[in-house]
């Protein structure tokens, strides 16, 4: 027998009935969107097919998207040192790395020396380059007061690129810089024709032709770096001698570096009665110079509570 299929009659709801059924669902959806707006926005953001650029990297903090803010400026700090001072570079890397999270500017620290002179240096400095990527070997014989500062400043654009930084600093490996205070101070400084540091001599009323920024550390704006490169023929025969004094003479002879910022007493030498640029350690410090040994470094770092963030651990007793 051929089976008979009964056709079921399904009643179609009226418009009024459908409205009554859907209205509670619509109200529930509206409440969810209002209460959990951030979650829906976050899911929409994460579902985007493109990745954020380096200037807008994001991290999740609770229920919020934390967007990285563009730095106030970019600063290159070149620490002029000697190839064999491995321990000092290790100390300074640690000191400056611990300050990076507190900065509103982009700060790069590079250790600068001239050509390596021994097989030991070629091996040990190579390890530093592989691990840290922060050493710069200039094409010059290692020296003091024989053109090293000019070699550094004039090489910056070729090494790092055109307008890679807003400011370029030359400093020494016996200078401790408090990076947040340096950044805060530079934020108030002119961005062009800037010559910034601790003006010396410190003990006399200076005539302008004799004053210059101490070699403990000075900053120049990028336009002055470009000028040093462009004025190579003019400067070439004036690079041997007291180099920090010579830098000032280059600017003075060309009418450059007129925006001079003297940071005293925030930049000074480690306490020493014989040093006219030295005084006791003070809270409002940008730089301390002449830290010639680990004892002076330890005294200075202790004064500024540098190890206050150390967490207790069963692996060491530092208290």
C-alpha atoms as a PDB file:
ATOM      1  CA  UNK A   1       0.000   0.000   0.000  1.00  0.00           C
ATOM      2  CA  UNK A   2       1.178   3.435  -0.758  1.00  0.00           C
ATOM      3  CA  UNK A   3       1.726   5.290   2.485  1.00  0.00           C
ATOM      4  CA  UNK A   4      -0.268   8.445   2.954  1.00  0.00           C
ATOM      5  CA  UNK A   5       1.509  11.477   4.388  1.00  0.00           C
ATOM      6  CA  UNK A   6      -0.533  13.769   6.473  1.00  0.00           C
ATOM      7  CA  UNK A   7       0.255  17.427   5.867  1.00  0.00           C
ATOM      8  CA  UNK A   8       0.647  19.182   9.164  1.00  0.00           C
ATOM      9  CA  UNK A   9      -0.815  22.628   9.475  1.00  0.00           C
ATOM     10  CA  UNK A  10       1.565  25.008  11.268  1.00  0.00           C
ATOM     11  CA  UNK A  11      -0.106  28.179  12.341  1.00  0.00           C
ATOM     12  CA  UNK A  12       1.717  31.406  11.352  1.00  0.00           C
ATOM     13  CA  UNK A  13       2.013  33.837  14.279  1.00  0.00           C
ATOM     14  CA  UNK A  14       0.476  37.222  13.838  1.00  0.00           C
ATOM     15  CA  UNK A  15       2.601  40.381  13.760  1.00  0.00           C
ATOM     16  CA  UNK A  16       1.498  41.289  17.267  1.00  0.00           C
ATOM     17  CA  UNK A  17       2.490  37.874  18.580  1.00  0.00           C
ATOM     18  CA  UNK A  18       5.936  38.049  16.898  1.00  0.00           C
ATOM     19  CA  UNK A  19       6.531  41.491  18.384  1.00  0.00           C
ATOM     20  CA  UNK A  20       5.706  40.254  21.870  1.00  0.00           C
ATOM     21  CA  UNK A  21       8.121  37.340  21.416  1.00  0.00           C
ATOM     22  CA  UNK A  22      11.053  39.431  20.075  1.00  0.00           C
ATOM     23  CA  UNK A  23      10.726  42.462  22.344  1.00  0.00           C
ATOM     24  CA  UNK A  24      12.288  40.827  25.453  1.00  0.00           C
ATOM     25  CA  UNK A  25      15.233  39.595  23.347  1.00  0.00           C
ATOM     26  CA  UNK A  26      15.835  43.076  21.933  1.00  0.00           C
ATOM     27  CA  UNK A  27      15.723  44.603  25.415  1.00  0.00           C
ATOM     28  CA  UNK A  28      18.195  41.991  26.704  1.00  0.00           C
ATOM     29  CA  UNK A  29      20.599  42.713  23.828  1.00  0.00           C
ATOM     30  CA  UNK A  30      20.406  46.459  24.491  1.00  0.00           C
ATOM     31  CA  UNK A  31      21.232  45.910  28.179  1.00  0.00           C
ATOM     32  CA  UNK A  32      24.230  43.711  27.340  1.00  0.00           C
ATOM     33  CA  UNK A  33      25.668  46.271  24.907  1.00  0.00           C
ATOM     34  CA  UNK A  34      25.210  49.102  27.409  1.00  0.00           C
ATOM     35  CA  UNK A  35      26.750  47.241  30.357  1.00  0.00           C
ATOM     36  CA  UNK A  36      29.556  45.432  28.501  1.00  0.00           C
ATOM     37  CA  UNK A  37      30.408  48.042  25.888  1.00  0.00           C
ATOM     38  CA  UNK A  38      34.161  47.753  26.467  1.00  0.00           C
ATOM     39  CA  UNK A  39      34.149  44.005  25.981  1.00  0.00           C
ATOM     40  CA  UNK A  40      32.352  44.282  22.635  1.00  0.00           C
ATOM     41  CA  UNK A  41      34.705  47.057  21.533  1.00  0.00           C
ATOM     42  CA  UNK A  42      37.731  45.005  22.582  1.00  0.00           C
ATOM     43  CA  UNK A  43      36.531  41.926  20.670  1.00  0.00           C
ATOM     44  CA  UNK A  44      35.954  44.084  17.609  1.00  0.00           C
ATOM     45  CA  UNK A  45      39.470  45.522  17.956  1.00  0.00           C
ATOM     46  CA  UNK A  46      41.120  42.124  18.343  1.00  0.00           C
ATOM     47  CA  UNK A  47      39.211  40.779  15.328  1.00  0.00           C
ATOM     48  CA  UNK A  48      40.814  43.312  12.988  1.00  0.00           C
ATOM     49  CA  UNK A  49      42.927  41.654  10.301  1.00  0.00           C
ATOM     50  CA  UNK A  50      45.774  44.184  10.547  1.00  0.00           C
ATOM     51  CA  UNK A  51      48.343  44.493  13.317  1.00  0.00           C
ATOM     52  CA  UNK A  52      49.031  47.779  15.100  1.00  0.00           C
ATOM     53  CA  UNK A  53      52.197  49.653  14.112  1.00  0.00           C
ATOM     54  CA  UNK A  54      55.138  50.047  16.463  1.00  0.00           C
ATOM     55  CA  UNK A  55      53.918  53.503  17.468  1.00  0.00           C
ATOM     56  CA  UNK A  56      50.537  52.148  18.581  1.00  0.00           C
ATOM     57  CA  UNK A  57      51.355  48.850  20.262  1.00  0.00           C
ATOM     58  CA  UNK A  58      48.689  47.767  22.669  1.00  0.00           C
ATOM     59  CA  UNK A  59      48.543  45.747  25.824  1.00  0.00           C
ATOM     60  CA  UNK A  60      45.528  44.631  27.808  1.00  0.00           C
ATOM     61  CA  UNK A  61      45.111  46.016  31.298  1.00  0.00           C
ATOM     62  CA  UNK A  62      41.964  44.733  32.912  1.00  0.00           C
ATOM     63  CA  UNK A  63      39.097  45.738  30.686  1.00  0.00           C
ATOM     64  CA  UNK A  64      40.942  48.567  28.917  1.00  0.00           C
ATOM     65  CA  UNK A  65      43.201  48.874  25.888  1.00  0.00           C
ATOM     66  CA  UNK A  66      46.434  50.673  26.793  1.00  0.00           C
ATOM     67  CA  UNK A  67      47.743  52.434  23.667  1.00  0.00           C
ATOM     68  CA  UNK A  68      51.425  53.418  23.700  1.00  0.00           C
ATOM     69  CA  UNK A  69      51.954  57.179  23.525  1.00  0.00           C
ATOM     70  CA  UNK A  70      54.460  58.625  21.063  1.00  0.00           C
ATOM     71  CA  UNK A  71      57.699  59.714  22.811  1.00  0.00           C
ATOM     72  CA  UNK A  72      58.272  63.392  23.537  1.00  0.00           C
ATOM     73  CA  UNK A  73      61.556  63.262  21.607  1.00  0.00           C
ATOM     74  CA  UNK A  74      64.394  60.917  20.636  1.00  0.00           C
ATOM     75  CA  UNK A  75      67.787  61.168  22.340  1.00  0.00           C
ATOM     76  CA  UNK A  76      71.031  59.364  21.497  1.00  0.00           C
ATOM     77  CA  UNK A  77      73.523  59.120  24.375  1.00  0.00           C
ATOM     78  CA  UNK A  78      77.025  58.240  23.217  1.00  0.00           C
ATOM     79  CA  UNK A  79      79.222  57.114  26.111  1.00  0.00           C
ATOM     80  CA  UNK A  80      82.857  57.588  25.072  1.00  0.00           C
ATOM     81  CA  UNK A  81      84.808  54.744  26.630  1.00  0.00           C
ATOM     82  CA  UNK A  82      87.716  52.349  26.065  1.00  0.00           C
ATOM     83  CA  UNK A  83      87.315  48.859  24.597  1.00  0.00           C
ATOM     84  CA  UNK A  84      88.813  47.123  27.636  1.00  0.00           C
ATOM     85  CA  UNK A  85      86.394  48.584  30.222  1.00  0.00           C
ATOM     86  CA  UNK A  86      83.984  45.622  30.125  1.00  0.00           C
ATOM     87  CA  UNK A  87      82.976  45.824  33.798  1.00  0.00           C
ATOM     88  CA  UNK A  88      82.165  49.537  33.601  1.00  0.00           C
ATOM     89  CA  UNK A  89      79.928  49.008  30.551  1.00  0.00           C
ATOM     90  CA  UNK A  90      78.101  46.192  32.334  1.00  0.00           C
ATOM     91  CA  UNK A  91      77.434  48.470  35.323  1.00  0.00           C
ATOM     92  CA  UNK A  92      76.233  51.348  33.150  1.00  0.00           C
ATOM     93  CA  UNK A  93      73.950  49.113  31.073  1.00  0.00           C
ATOM     94  CA  UNK A  94      72.249  47.988  34.254  1.00  0.00           C
ATOM     95  CA  UNK A  95      71.952  51.512  35.649  1.00  0.00           C
ATOM     96  CA  UNK A  96      70.420  52.915  32.452  1.00  0.00           C
ATOM     97  CA  UNK A  97      68.181  49.918  31.712  1.00  0.00           C
ATOM     98  CA  UNK A  98      66.570  50.221  35.157  1.00  0.00           C
ATOM     99  CA  UNK A  99      65.606  53.833  34.376  1.00  0.00           C
ATOM    100  CA  UNK A 100      64.019  53.197  30.964  1.00  0.00           C
ATOM    101  CA  UNK A 101      60.465  52.362  32.184  1.00  0.00           C
ATOM    102  CA  UNK A 102      60.144  55.840  33.733  1.00  0.00           C
ATOM    103  CA  UNK A 103      60.915  57.805  30.564  1.00  0.00           C
ATOM    104  CA  UNK A 104      58.573  59.830  28.368  1.00  0.00           C
ATOM    105  CA  UNK A 105      61.219  60.102  25.636  1.00  0.00           C
ATOM    106  CA  UNK A 106      62.943  57.474  23.501  1.00  0.00           C
ATOM    107  CA  UNK A 107      66.523  57.200  24.781  1.00  0.00           C
ATOM    108  CA  UNK A 108      69.228  55.031  23.211  1.00  0.00           C
ATOM    109  CA  UNK A 109      72.558  54.501  25.002  1.00  0.00           C
ATOM    110  CA  UNK A 110      75.550  53.465  22.894  1.00  0.00           C
ATOM    111  CA  UNK A 111      79.129  52.791  24.016  1.00  0.00           C
ATOM    112  CA  UNK A 112      81.614  54.424  21.642  1.00  0.00           C
ATOM    113  CA  UNK A 113      85.292  53.661  21.140  1.00  0.00           C
ATOM    114  CA  UNK A 114      87.840  53.655  18.352  1.00  0.00           C
ATOM    115  CA  UNK A 115      89.361  50.661  16.578  1.00  0.00           C
ATOM    116  CA  UNK A 116      89.945  47.526  18.634  1.00  0.00           C
ATOM    117  CA  UNK A 117      93.624  46.923  19.251  1.00  0.00           C
ATOM    118  CA  UNK A 118      93.952  43.303  20.397  1.00  0.00           C
ATOM    119  CA  UNK A 119      92.579  39.819  19.823  1.00  0.00           C
ATOM    120  CA  UNK A 120      91.184  39.842  23.364  1.00  0.00           C
ATOM    121  CA  UNK A 121      89.148  42.941  22.599  1.00  0.00           C
ATOM    122  CA  UNK A 122      87.928  41.554  19.283  1.00  0.00           C
ATOM    123  CA  UNK A 123      86.559  38.465  21.024  1.00  0.00           C
ATOM    124  CA  UNK A 124      85.131  40.021  24.200  1.00  0.00           C
ATOM    125  CA  UNK A 125      83.669  43.114  22.561  1.00  0.00           C
ATOM    126  CA  UNK A 126      82.131  40.852  19.902  1.00  0.00           C
ATOM    127  CA  UNK A 127      80.263  39.049  22.688  1.00  0.00           C
ATOM    128  CA  UNK A 128      78.893  42.394  23.888  1.00  0.00           C
ATOM    129  CA  UNK A 129      77.790  43.290  20.386  1.00  0.00           C
ATOM    130  CA  UNK A 130      76.039  39.941  19.988  1.00  0.00           C
ATOM    131  CA  UNK A 131      74.268  40.146  23.331  1.00  0.00           C
ATOM    132  CA  UNK A 132      73.481  43.854  23.632  1.00  0.00           C
ATOM    133  CA  UNK A 133      73.935  45.467  20.207  1.00  0.00           C
ATOM    134  CA  UNK A 134      74.956  48.744  21.829  1.00  0.00           C
ATOM    135  CA  UNK A 135      78.640  49.173  20.944  1.00  0.00           C
ATOM    136  CA  UNK A 136      79.972  51.507  18.241  1.00  0.00           C
ATOM    137  CA  UNK A 137      83.508  51.095  16.878  1.00  0.00           C
ATOM    138  CA  UNK A 138      84.700  54.231  15.102  1.00  0.00           C
ATOM    139  CA  UNK A 139      87.301  54.207  12.339  1.00  0.00           C
ATOM    140  CA  UNK A 140      90.001  56.008  14.308  1.00  0.00           C
ATOM    141  CA  UNK A 141      92.953  55.090  16.520  1.00  0.00           C
ATOM    142  CA  UNK A 142      91.965  55.059  20.191  1.00  0.00           C
ATOM    143  CA  UNK A 143      92.871  58.434  21.683  1.00  0.00           C
ATOM    144  CA  UNK A 144      92.094  61.247  24.043  1.00  0.00           C
ATOM    145  CA  UNK A 145      92.026  64.791  22.683  1.00  0.00           C
ATOM    146  CA  UNK A 146      92.992  63.635  19.212  1.00  0.00           C
ATOM    147  CA  UNK A 147      89.707  63.780  17.329  1.00  0.00           C
ATOM    148  CA  UNK A 148      87.561  61.075  18.958  1.00  0.00           C
ATOM    149  CA  UNK A 149      84.690  63.433  19.818  1.00  0.00           C
ATOM    150  CA  UNK A 150      84.597  64.797  16.274  1.00  0.00           C
ATOM    151  CA  UNK A 151      84.719  61.249  14.877  1.00  0.00           C
ATOM    152  CA  UNK A 152      81.705  60.341  17.022  1.00  0.00           C
ATOM    153  CA  UNK A 153      79.548  63.386  16.340  1.00  0.00           C
ATOM    154  CA  UNK A 154      80.290  63.466  12.611  1.00  0.00           C
ATOM    155  CA  UNK A 155      79.473  59.771  12.191  1.00  0.00           C
ATOM    156  CA  UNK A 156      76.031  59.833  13.812  1.00  0.00           C
ATOM    157  CA  UNK A 157      73.907  60.572  10.696  1.00  0.00           C
ATOM    158  CA  UNK A 158      75.699  57.940   8.618  1.00  0.00           C
ATOM    159  CA  UNK A 159      75.385  55.333  11.387  1.00  0.00           C
ATOM    160  CA  UNK A 160      71.830  55.968  12.517  1.00  0.00           C
ATOM    161  CA  UNK A 161      70.105  57.650   9.589  1.00  0.00           C
ATOM    162  CA  UNK A 162      68.880  61.108   8.654  1.00  0.00           C
ATOM    163  CA  UNK A 163      67.094  62.866  11.524  1.00  0.00           C
ATOM    164  CA  UNK A 164      67.129  59.664  13.564  1.00  0.00           C
ATOM    165  CA  UNK A 165      67.180  61.718  16.778  1.00  0.00           C
ATOM    166  CA  UNK A 166      66.138  65.134  18.040  1.00  0.00           C
ATOM    167  CA  UNK A 167      69.159  65.406  20.353  1.00  0.00           C
ATOM    168  CA  UNK A 168      72.604  63.800  20.498  1.00  0.00           C
ATOM    169  CA  UNK A 169      74.644  63.616  23.700  1.00  0.00           C
ATOM    170  CA  UNK A 170      78.338  63.026  24.284  1.00  0.00           C
ATOM    171  CA  UNK A 171      79.203  61.797  27.772  1.00  0.00           C
ATOM    172  CA  UNK A 172      81.924  59.894  29.623  1.00  0.00           C
ATOM    173  CA  UNK A 173      82.037  56.458  31.235  1.00  0.00           C
ATOM    174  CA  UNK A 174      82.592  58.043  34.668  1.00  0.00           C
ATOM    175  CA  UNK A 175      79.352  60.034  34.497  1.00  0.00           C
ATOM    176  CA  UNK A 176      76.089  58.888  36.081  1.00  0.00           C
ATOM    177  CA  UNK A 177      73.009  60.274  34.334  1.00  0.00           C
ATOM    178  CA  UNK A 178      69.575  60.359  35.926  1.00  0.00           C
ATOM    179  CA  UNK A 179      67.610  59.802  32.753  1.00  0.00           C
ATOM    180  CA  UNK A 180      64.125  60.939  33.922  1.00  0.00           C
ATOM    181  CA  UNK A 181      65.571  64.241  35.157  1.00  0.00           C
ATOM    182  CA  UNK A 182      67.583  64.679  31.951  1.00  0.00           C
ATOM    183  CA  UNK A 183      64.485  64.041  29.821  1.00  0.00           C
ATOM    184  CA  UNK A 184      62.389  66.444  31.889  1.00  0.00           C
ATOM    185  CA  UNK A 185      65.026  69.155  31.501  1.00  0.00           C
ATOM    186  CA  UNK A 186      65.393  68.632  27.746  1.00  0.00           C
ATOM    187  CA  UNK A 187      61.624  68.834  27.334  1.00  0.00           C
ATOM    188  CA  UNK A 188      61.925  72.511  28.278  1.00  0.00           C
ATOM    189  CA  UNK A 189      64.908  73.155  25.994  1.00  0.00           C
ATOM    190  CA  UNK A 190      64.869  74.487  22.402  1.00  0.00           C
ATOM    191  CA  UNK A 191      64.826  71.812  19.692  1.00  0.00           C
ATOM    192  CA  UNK A 192      67.218  73.704  17.410  1.00  0.00           C
ATOM    193  CA  UNK A 193      70.660  75.311  17.773  1.00  0.00           C
ATOM    194  CA  UNK A 194      70.874  73.803  21.268  1.00  0.00           C
ATOM    195  CA  UNK A 195      74.135  73.507  23.207  1.00  0.00           C
ATOM    196  CA  UNK A 196      73.252  72.073  26.629  1.00  0.00           C
ATOM    197  CA  UNK A 197      75.349  70.994  29.617  1.00  0.00           C
ATOM    198  CA  UNK A 198      77.463  72.167  32.527  1.00  0.00           C
ATOM    199  CA  UNK A 199      79.249  75.352  31.499  1.00  0.00           C
ATOM    200  CA  UNK A 200      82.864  75.622  32.633  1.00  0.00           C
ATOM    201  CA  UNK A 201      85.119  76.956  34.080  1.00  0.00           C
ATOM    202  CA  UNK A 202      83.127  76.864  37.323  1.00  0.00           C
ATOM    203  CA  UNK A 203      85.355  78.942  39.584  1.00  0.00           C
ATOM    204  CA  UNK A 204      85.721  82.260  37.736  1.00  0.00           C
ATOM    205  CA  UNK A 205      83.678  84.887  35.975  1.00  0.00           C
ATOM    206  CA  UNK A 206      84.030  83.651  32.427  1.00  0.00           C
ATOM    207  CA  UNK A 207      84.522  85.544  29.235  1.00  0.00           C
ATOM    208  CA  UNK A 208      82.260  84.037  26.574  1.00  0.00           C
ATOM    209  CA  UNK A 209      85.182  83.080  24.342  1.00  0.00           C
ATOM    210  CA  UNK A 210      86.597  80.870  27.108  1.00  0.00           C
ATOM    211  CA  UNK A 211      83.461  79.028  28.212  1.00  0.00           C
ATOM    212  CA  UNK A 212      82.429  75.592  27.018  1.00  0.00           C
ATOM    213  CA  UNK A 213      80.355  72.634  28.148  1.00  0.00           C
ATOM    214  CA  UNK A 214      82.118  70.173  30.435  1.00  0.00           C
ATOM    215  CA  UNK A 215      83.015  66.818  28.957  1.00  0.00           C
ATOM    216  CA  UNK A 216      80.987  65.075  31.680  1.00  0.00           C
ATOM    217  CA  UNK A 217      78.096  65.323  29.230  1.00  0.00           C
ATOM    218  CA  UNK A 218      76.606  67.783  26.773  1.00  0.00           C
ATOM    219  CA  UNK A 219      73.693  67.669  24.369  1.00  0.00           C
ATOM    220  CA  UNK A 220      73.379  69.254  20.945  1.00  0.00           C
ATOM    221  CA  UNK A 221      70.333  69.405  18.718  1.00  0.00           C
ATOM    222  CA  UNK A 222      70.170  67.441  15.475  1.00  0.00           C
ATOM    223  CA  UNK A 223      70.669  70.506  13.270  1.00  0.00           C
ATOM    224  CA  UNK A 224      74.076  71.045  14.898  1.00  0.00           C
ATOM    225  CA  UNK A 225      75.009  67.422  14.221  1.00  0.00           C
ATOM    226  CA  UNK A 226      74.141  67.982  10.560  1.00  0.00           C
ATOM    227  CA  UNK A 227      76.186  71.182  10.548  1.00  0.00           C
ATOM    228  CA  UNK A 228      79.249  69.344  11.943  1.00  0.00           C
ATOM    229  CA  UNK A 229      79.026  66.914   9.015  1.00  0.00           C
ATOM    230  CA  UNK A 230      78.530  69.704   6.463  1.00  0.00           C
ATOM    231  CA  UNK A 231      81.413  71.766   7.906  1.00  0.00           C
ATOM    232  CA  UNK A 232      83.950  68.933   7.680  1.00  0.00           C
ATOM    233  CA  UNK A 233      86.470  70.980   5.668  1.00  0.00           C
ATOM    234  CA  UNK A 234      86.133  73.898   8.062  1.00  0.00           C
ATOM    235  CA  UNK A 235      86.557  71.750  11.173  1.00  0.00           C
ATOM    236  CA  UNK A 236      89.077  69.168   9.971  1.00  0.00           C
ATOM    237  CA  UNK A 237      92.159  71.076  11.153  1.00  0.00           C
ATOM    238  CA  UNK A 238      90.582  71.925  14.522  1.00  0.00           C
ATOM    239  CA  UNK A 239      89.942  68.522  16.071  1.00  0.00           C
ATOM    240  CA  UNK A 240      93.194  67.911  17.980  1.00  0.00           C
ATOM    241  CA  UNK A 241      93.466  69.316  21.478  1.00  0.00           C
ATOM    242  CA  UNK A 242      91.048  69.721  24.408  1.00  0.00           C
ATOM    243  CA  UNK A 243      88.099  68.323  22.507  1.00  0.00           C
ATOM    244  CA  UNK A 244      85.185  69.660  24.552  1.00  0.00           C
ATOM    245  CA  UNK A 245      86.653  73.168  24.398  1.00  0.00           C
ATOM    246  CA  UNK A 246      87.144  72.736  20.634  1.00  0.00           C
ATOM    247  CA  UNK A 247      83.472  71.840  20.124  1.00  0.00           C
ATOM    248  CA  UNK A 248      82.523  75.164  21.678  1.00  0.00           C
ATOM    249  CA  UNK A 249      85.013  76.975  19.439  1.00  0.00           C
ATOM    250  CA  UNK A 250      83.475  75.383  16.314  1.00  0.00           C
ATOM    251  CA  UNK A 251      80.054  76.691  17.256  1.00  0.00           C
ATOM    252  CA  UNK A 252      81.311  80.114  18.303  1.00  0.00           C
ATOM    253  CA  UNK A 253      83.279  80.600  15.067  1.00  0.00           C
ATOM    254  CA  UNK A 254      80.251  79.732  12.919  1.00  0.00           C
ATOM    255  CA  UNK A 255      77.672  81.573  15.010  1.00  0.00           C
ATOM    256  CA  UNK A 256      76.095  78.260  16.070  1.00  0.00           C
ATOM    257  CA  UNK A 257      74.887  76.871  19.369  1.00  0.00           C
ATOM    258  CA  UNK A 258      73.397  80.168  20.494  1.00  0.00           C
ATOM    259  CA  UNK A 259      70.713  78.414  22.549  1.00  0.00           C
ATOM    260  CA  UNK A 260      73.030  77.627  25.436  1.00  0.00           C
ATOM    261  CA  UNK A 261      71.536  75.939  28.484  1.00  0.00           C
ATOM    262  CA  UNK A 262      73.780  75.806  31.559  1.00  0.00           C
ATOM    263  CA  UNK A 263      72.453  73.104  33.890  1.00  0.00           C
ATOM    264  CA  UNK A 264      74.528  73.924  36.980  1.00  0.00           C
ATOM    265  CA  UNK A 265      74.094  73.030  39.787  1.00  0.00           C
ATOM    266  CA  UNK A 266      72.183  69.945  38.536  1.00  0.00           C
ATOM    267  CA  UNK A 267      75.272  68.601  36.723  1.00  0.00           C
ATOM    268  CA  UNK A 268      78.401  68.468  38.869  1.00  0.00           C
ATOM    269  CA  UNK A 269      81.392  66.463  39.997  1.00  0.00           C
ATOM    270  CA  UNK A 270      81.472  63.892  42.788  1.00  0.00           C
ATOM    271  CA  UNK A 271      82.193  65.677  46.107  1.00  0.00           C
ATOM    272  CA  UNK A 272      85.825  66.815  46.075  1.00  0.00           C
ATOM    273  CA  UNK A 273      87.111  70.028  47.656  1.00  0.00           C
ATOM    274  CA  UNK A 274      89.761  70.396  44.961  1.00  0.00           C
ATOM    275  CA  UNK A 275      87.170  70.361  42.147  1.00  0.00           C
ATOM    276  CA  UNK A 276      85.440  73.698  41.619  1.00  0.00           C
ATOM    277  CA  UNK A 277      82.629  72.017  39.667  1.00  0.00           C
ATOM    278  CA  UNK A 278      81.923  69.520  42.465  1.00  0.00           C
ATOM    279  CA  UNK A 279      79.579  69.724  45.439  1.00  0.00           C
ATOM    280  CA  UNK A 280      77.627  67.431  47.727  1.00  0.00           C
ATOM    281  CA  UNK A 281      75.068  65.087  46.203  1.00  0.00           C
ATOM    282  CA  UNK A 282      71.670  66.795  45.985  1.00  0.00           C
ATOM    283  CA  UNK A 283      68.150  65.565  45.132  1.00  0.00           C
ATOM    284  CA  UNK A 284      67.752  67.770  42.042  1.00  0.00           C
ATOM    285  CA  UNK A 285      70.542  66.072  40.130  1.00  0.00           C
ATOM    286  CA  UNK A 286      70.823  65.389  36.410  1.00  0.00           C
ATOM    287  CA  UNK A 287      74.408  64.107  36.285  1.00  0.00           C
ATOM    288  CA  UNK A 288      77.303  63.274  38.618  1.00  0.00           C
ATOM    289  CA  UNK A 289      80.805  63.207  37.136  1.00  0.00           C
ATOM    290  CA  UNK A 290      84.138  61.664  38.115  1.00  0.00           C
ATOM    291  CA  UNK A 291      82.848  58.316  39.345  1.00  0.00           C
ATOM    292  CA  UNK A 292      86.272  56.824  38.786  1.00  0.00           C
ATOM    293  CA  UNK A 293      85.750  53.648  40.804  1.00  0.00           C
ATOM    294  CA  UNK A 294      83.017  51.290  41.975  1.00  0.00           C
ATOM    295  CA  UNK A 295      82.997  52.847  45.436  1.00  0.00           C
ATOM    296  CA  UNK A 296      81.957  56.226  44.050  1.00  0.00           C
ATOM    297  CA  UNK A 297      79.318  54.589  41.874  1.00  0.00           C
ATOM    298  CA  UNK A 298      77.933  52.717  44.891  1.00  0.00           C
ATOM    299  CA  UNK A 299      77.854  55.875  47.029  1.00  0.00           C
ATOM    300  CA  UNK A 300      76.015  57.790  44.331  1.00  0.00           C
ATOM    301  CA  UNK A 301      73.504  55.041  43.562  1.00  0.00           C
ATOM    302  CA  UNK A 302      72.790  54.553  47.260  1.00  0.00           C
ATOM    303  CA  UNK A 303      72.128  58.273  47.733  1.00  0.00           C
ATOM    304  CA  UNK A 304      69.459  58.159  45.022  1.00  0.00           C
ATOM    305  CA  UNK A 305      67.882  54.975  46.467  1.00  0.00           C
ATOM    306  CA  UNK A 306      68.627  53.102  43.279  1.00  0.00           C
ATOM    307  CA  UNK A 307      68.066  49.672  44.839  1.00  0.00           C
ATOM    308  CA  UNK A 308      64.843  50.588  46.647  1.00  0.00           C
ATOM    309  CA  UNK A 309      62.826  48.418  44.261  1.00  0.00           C
ATOM    310  CA  UNK A 310      64.707  45.221  45.107  1.00  0.00           C
ATOM    311  CA  UNK A 311      62.270  42.426  46.018  1.00  0.00           C
ATOM    312  CA  UNK A 312      63.029  40.125  48.934  1.00  0.00           C
ATOM    313  CA  UNK A 313      64.104  36.630  47.957  1.00  0.00           C
ATOM    314  CA  UNK A 314      65.326  33.428  49.566  1.00  0.00           C
ATOM    315  CA  UNK A 315      68.247  33.507  47.105  1.00  0.00           C
ATOM    316  CA  UNK A 316      70.039  36.541  48.558  1.00  0.00           C
ATOM    317  CA  UNK A 317      70.247  38.772  51.631  1.00  0.00           C
ATOM    318  CA  UNK A 318      70.735  42.423  50.633  1.00  0.00           C
ATOM    319  CA  UNK A 319      69.117  44.140  53.650  1.00  0.00           C
END
